[in-house]
Coordinates of C-alpha atoms in Angstrom, one line a residue:
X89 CA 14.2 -10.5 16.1
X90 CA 17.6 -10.1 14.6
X91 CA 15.7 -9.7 11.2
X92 CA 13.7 -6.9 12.3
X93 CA 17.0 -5.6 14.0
X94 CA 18.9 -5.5 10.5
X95 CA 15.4 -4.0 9.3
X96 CA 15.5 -1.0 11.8
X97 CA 18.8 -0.6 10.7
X98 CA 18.2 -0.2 7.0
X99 CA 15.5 2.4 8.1
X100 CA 18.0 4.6 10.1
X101 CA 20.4 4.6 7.5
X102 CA 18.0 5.9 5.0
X103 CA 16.7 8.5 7.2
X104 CA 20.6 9.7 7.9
X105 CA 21.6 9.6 4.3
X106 CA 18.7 11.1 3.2
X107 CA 18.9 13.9 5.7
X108 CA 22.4 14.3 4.7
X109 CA 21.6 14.6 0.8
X110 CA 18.5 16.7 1.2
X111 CA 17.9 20.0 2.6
X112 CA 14.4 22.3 3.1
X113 CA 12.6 23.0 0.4
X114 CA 9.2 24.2 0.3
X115 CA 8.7 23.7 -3.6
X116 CA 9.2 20.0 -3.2
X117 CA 6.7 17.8 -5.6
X118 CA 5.5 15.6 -3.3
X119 CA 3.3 13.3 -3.9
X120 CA 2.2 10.3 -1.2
X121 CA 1.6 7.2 -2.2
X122 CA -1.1 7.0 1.0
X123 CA -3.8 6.5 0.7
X124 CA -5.4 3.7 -1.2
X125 CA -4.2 -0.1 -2.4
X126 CA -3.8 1.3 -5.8
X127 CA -0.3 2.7 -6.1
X128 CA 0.3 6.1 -8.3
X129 CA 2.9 6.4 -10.6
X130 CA 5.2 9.2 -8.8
X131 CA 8.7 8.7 -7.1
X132 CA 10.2 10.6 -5.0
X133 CA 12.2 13.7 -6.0
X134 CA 16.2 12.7 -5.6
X135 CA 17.3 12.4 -1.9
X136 CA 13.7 13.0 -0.6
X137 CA 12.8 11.0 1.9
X138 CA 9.0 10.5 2.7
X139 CA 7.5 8.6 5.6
X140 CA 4.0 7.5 5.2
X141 CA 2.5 5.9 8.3
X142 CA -1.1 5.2 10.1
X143 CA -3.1 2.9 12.0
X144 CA -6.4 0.8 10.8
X145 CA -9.1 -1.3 12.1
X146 CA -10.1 -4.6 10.1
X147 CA -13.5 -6.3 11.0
X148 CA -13.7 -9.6 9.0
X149 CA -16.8 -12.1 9.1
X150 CA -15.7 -13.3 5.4
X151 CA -16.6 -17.2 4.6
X152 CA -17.1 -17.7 8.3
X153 CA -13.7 -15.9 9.7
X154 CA -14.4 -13.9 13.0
X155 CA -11.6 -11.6 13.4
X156 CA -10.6 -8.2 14.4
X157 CA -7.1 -6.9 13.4
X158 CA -5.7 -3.6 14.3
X159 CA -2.6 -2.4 12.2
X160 CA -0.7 -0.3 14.7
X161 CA 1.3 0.7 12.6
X162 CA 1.8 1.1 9.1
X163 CA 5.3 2.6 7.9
X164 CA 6.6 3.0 4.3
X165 CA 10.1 4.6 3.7
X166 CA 10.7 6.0 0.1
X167 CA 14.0 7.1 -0.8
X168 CA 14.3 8.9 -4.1
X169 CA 17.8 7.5 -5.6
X170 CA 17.5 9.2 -9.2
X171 CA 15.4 11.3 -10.8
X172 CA 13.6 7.8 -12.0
X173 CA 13.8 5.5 -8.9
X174 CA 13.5 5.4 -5.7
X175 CA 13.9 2.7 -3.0
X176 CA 10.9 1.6 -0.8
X177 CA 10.7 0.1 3.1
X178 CA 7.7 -1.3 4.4
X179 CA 7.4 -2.3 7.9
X180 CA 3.7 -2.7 9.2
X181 CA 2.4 -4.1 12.9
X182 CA -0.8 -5.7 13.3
X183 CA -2.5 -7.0 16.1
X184 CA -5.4 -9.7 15.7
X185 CA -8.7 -11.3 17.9
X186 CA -10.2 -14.0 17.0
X187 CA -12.4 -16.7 19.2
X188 CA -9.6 -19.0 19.8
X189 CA -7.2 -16.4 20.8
X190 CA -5.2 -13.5 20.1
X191 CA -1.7 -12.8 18.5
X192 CA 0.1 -9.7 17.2
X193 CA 3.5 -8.8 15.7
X194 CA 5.1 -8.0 12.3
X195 CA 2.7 -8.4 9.7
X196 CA 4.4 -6.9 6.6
X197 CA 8.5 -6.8 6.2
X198 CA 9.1 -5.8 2.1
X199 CA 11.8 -3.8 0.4
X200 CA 11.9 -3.1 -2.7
X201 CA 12.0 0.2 -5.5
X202 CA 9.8 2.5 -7.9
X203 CA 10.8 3.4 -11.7
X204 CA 9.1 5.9 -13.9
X205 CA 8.6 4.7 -16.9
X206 CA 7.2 6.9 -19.0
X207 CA 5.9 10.9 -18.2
X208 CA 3.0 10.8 -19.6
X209 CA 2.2 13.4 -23.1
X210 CA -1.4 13.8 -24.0
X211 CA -4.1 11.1 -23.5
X212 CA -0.9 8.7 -23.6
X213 CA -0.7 7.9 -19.4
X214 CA 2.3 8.1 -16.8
X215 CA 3.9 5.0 -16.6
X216 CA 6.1 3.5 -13.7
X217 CA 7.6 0.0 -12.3
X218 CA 6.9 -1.2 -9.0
X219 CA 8.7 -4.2 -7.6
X220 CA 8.5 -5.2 -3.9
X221 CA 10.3 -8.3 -2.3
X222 CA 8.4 -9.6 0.8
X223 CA 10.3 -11.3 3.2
X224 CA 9.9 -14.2 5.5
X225 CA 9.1 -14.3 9.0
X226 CA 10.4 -18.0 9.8
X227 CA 8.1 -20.6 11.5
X228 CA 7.4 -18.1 14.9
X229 CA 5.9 -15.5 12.7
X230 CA 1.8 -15.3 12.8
X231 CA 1.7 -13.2 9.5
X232 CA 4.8 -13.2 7.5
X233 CA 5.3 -15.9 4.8
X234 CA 7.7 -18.9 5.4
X235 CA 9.2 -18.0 2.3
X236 CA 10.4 -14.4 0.1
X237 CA 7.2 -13.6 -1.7
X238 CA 7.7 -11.0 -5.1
X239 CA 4.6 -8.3 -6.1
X240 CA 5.4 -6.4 -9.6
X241 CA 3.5 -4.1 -11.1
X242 CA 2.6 -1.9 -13.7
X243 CA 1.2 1.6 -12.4
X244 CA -0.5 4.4 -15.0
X245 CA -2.3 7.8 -14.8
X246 CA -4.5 9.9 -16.9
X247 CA -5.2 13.2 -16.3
X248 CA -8.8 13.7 -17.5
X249 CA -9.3 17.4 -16.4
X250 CA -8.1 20.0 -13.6
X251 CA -10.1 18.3 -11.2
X252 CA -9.9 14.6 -12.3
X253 CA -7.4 12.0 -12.6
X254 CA -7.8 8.1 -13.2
X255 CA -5.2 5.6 -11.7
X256 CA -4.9 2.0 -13.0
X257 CA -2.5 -0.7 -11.5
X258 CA -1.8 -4.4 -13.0
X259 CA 0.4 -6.6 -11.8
X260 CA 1.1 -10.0 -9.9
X261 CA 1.4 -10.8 -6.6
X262 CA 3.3 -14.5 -5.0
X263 CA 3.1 -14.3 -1.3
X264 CA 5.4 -16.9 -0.8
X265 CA 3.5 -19.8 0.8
X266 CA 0.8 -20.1 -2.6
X267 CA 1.4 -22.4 -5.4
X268 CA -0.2 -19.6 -7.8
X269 CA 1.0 -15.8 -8.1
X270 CA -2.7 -13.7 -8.0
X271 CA -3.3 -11.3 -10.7
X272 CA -3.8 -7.9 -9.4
X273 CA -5.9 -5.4 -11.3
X274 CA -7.4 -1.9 -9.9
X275 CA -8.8 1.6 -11.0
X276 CA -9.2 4.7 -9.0
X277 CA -10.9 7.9 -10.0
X278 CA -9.3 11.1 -7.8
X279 CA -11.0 14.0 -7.4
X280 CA -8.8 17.3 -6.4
X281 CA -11.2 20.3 -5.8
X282 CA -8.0 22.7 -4.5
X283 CA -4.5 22.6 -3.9
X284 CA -4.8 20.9 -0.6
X285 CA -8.0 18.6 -0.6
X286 CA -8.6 15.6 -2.4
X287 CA -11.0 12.5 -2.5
X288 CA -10.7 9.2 -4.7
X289 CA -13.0 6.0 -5.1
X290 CA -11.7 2.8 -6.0
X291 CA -12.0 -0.9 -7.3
X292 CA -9.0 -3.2 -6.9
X293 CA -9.2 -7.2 -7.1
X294 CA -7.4 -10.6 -7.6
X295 CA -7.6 -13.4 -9.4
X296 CA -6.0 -16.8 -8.9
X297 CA -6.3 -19.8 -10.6
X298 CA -6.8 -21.9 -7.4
X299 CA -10.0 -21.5 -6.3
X300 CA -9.8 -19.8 -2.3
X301 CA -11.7 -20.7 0.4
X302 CA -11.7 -17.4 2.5
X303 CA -12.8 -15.3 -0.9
X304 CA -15.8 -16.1 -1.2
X305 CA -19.4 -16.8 1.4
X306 CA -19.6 -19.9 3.6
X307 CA -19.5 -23.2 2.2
X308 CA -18.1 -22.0 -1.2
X309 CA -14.7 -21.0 -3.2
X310 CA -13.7 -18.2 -5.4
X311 CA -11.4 -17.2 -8.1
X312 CA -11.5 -13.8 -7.4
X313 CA -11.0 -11.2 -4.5
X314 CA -13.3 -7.9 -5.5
X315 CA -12.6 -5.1 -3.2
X316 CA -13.6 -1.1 -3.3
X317 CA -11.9 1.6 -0.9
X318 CA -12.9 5.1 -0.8
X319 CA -10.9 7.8 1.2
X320 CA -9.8 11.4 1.1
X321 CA -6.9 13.4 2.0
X322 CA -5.8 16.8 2.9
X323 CA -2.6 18.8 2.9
X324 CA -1.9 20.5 6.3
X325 CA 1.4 21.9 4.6
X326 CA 3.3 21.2 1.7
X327 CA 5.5 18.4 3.7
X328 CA 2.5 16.9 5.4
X329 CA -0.8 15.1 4.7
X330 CA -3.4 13.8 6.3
X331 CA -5.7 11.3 4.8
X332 CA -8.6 8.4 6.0
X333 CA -10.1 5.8 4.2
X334 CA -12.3 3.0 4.2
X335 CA -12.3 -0.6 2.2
X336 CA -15.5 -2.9 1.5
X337 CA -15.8 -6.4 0.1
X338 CA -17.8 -6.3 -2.5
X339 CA -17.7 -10.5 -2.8
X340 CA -19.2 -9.9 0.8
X341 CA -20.6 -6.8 1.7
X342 CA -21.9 -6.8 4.7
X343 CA -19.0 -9.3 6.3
X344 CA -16.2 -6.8 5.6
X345 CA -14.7 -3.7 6.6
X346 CA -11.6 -1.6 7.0
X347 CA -11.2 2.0 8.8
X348 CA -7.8 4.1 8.8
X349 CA -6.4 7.2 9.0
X350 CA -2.9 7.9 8.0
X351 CA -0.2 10.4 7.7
X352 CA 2.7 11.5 5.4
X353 CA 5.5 13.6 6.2
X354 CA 8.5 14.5 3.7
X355 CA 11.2 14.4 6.0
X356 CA 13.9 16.4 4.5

């Protein structure tokens, strides 16, 4: 608990200093990083502060699992620092059933930033850094990792037209409590028919080099993790958006799935 406390903390500091350094602006260039598990290239204009948040239902029959987790809520935190950077807080909430019983609290604690890169000029992509530290949840915790885990990655974006854009996001991913880091690679086509509406479809997957169990159907191991999520998202007003989505396994179709809606609100 005092963890979390010193985590609530953080989060009202950056809300207060980021009120304090911003003011209204209806020109702002915001751009969410909700929804989708691939992660765009854009930070946060200097002293913008965004909050994206949500709630999602996960029903999971994979390799014999029978569990139902609801993420109460998902916040991110994104603090533009620079014109280049920006810092990131992620606090998530979950809930989960299962046959031998039920337990809920903190499922994701991570800070960590956001770097452009690169702008992007001509078929040559945006480029940005992401680096996110997760931390631990000690031996109580049902979710978090005994020990700091570390996701990096490389995020691009092509503009192929007025109306289409393509994402793609490598990188690796050590959760802590794995002897191997998984590789993490994933596309995602948008589709932006106006100013305020927008739909995407996406691929994004993982490889490790151990063989896992809950990967793959019953009775067998996998190296990788395959995954699709389609979605869509709508600005109510140039500080607020509205978006739901929906994730699939595509190692198991039919024993997988994820609704959620979501939200995100420039603050200041």
């Amino acid at each position: 608990m005092t963890r979390i406390k010193h985590l609530l903390a953080i989060v009202f500091l950056l809300l207060s200093f980021g009120l304090a350094k911003g003011y209204a602006q209806s020109d702002v260039d915001f751009s969410p990083d909700c929804p989708g598990a691939t992660t765009g290239p854009d930070v946060m204009p200097q002293w913008k502060l965004d909050w994206e948040t949500g709630f999602s239902h996960e029903w999971n029959r994979r390799n014999g699992a029978h569990e139902r987790t609801w993420t109460i809520n998902t916040s991110t935190f994104r603090l533009g620092v620079t014109h280049n950077a920006e810092l990131r807080l992620q606090i998530d909430e979950s809930a989960t059933h299962t046959p031998e019983g039920n337990y809920a609290g903190i499922s994701t604690m991570a800070v960590g930033t956001k770097i452009k890169v690169f702008e992007g000029a001509r078929a040559l992509p945006k480029v940005a850094f992401l680096a996110n530290f997760l931390l631990p949840g000690g031996n109580n915790s049902n979710y978090l990792p005994q020990h700091v885990g570390i996701q990096t990655h490389l995020l691009f974006e092509n503009t192929l037209s007025d109306l289409f854009s393509l994402g793609y996001d490598v990188g690796v991913e050590w959760s802590g409590d794995t002897n191997n880091p998984d590789v993490f690679f994933g596309a995602c086509l948008n589709y932006q028919p106006t100013d305020r509406l927008s739909f995407f479809v996406e691929s994004y997957n993982r490889y490790n080099s151990q063989r896992q169990d809950d990967w793959a159907k019953p009775g067998r191991t996998s190296h990788f993790d395959c995954m699709a999520e389609i979605g869509g998202a709508y600005m109510v007003s140039p500080r607020v958006q509205l978006n739901i989505f929906s994730d699939f396994s595509l190692n198991e179709l039919s024993k997988y799935n994820t609704i959620g809606f979501g939200l995100a609100w420039l603050l200041n």
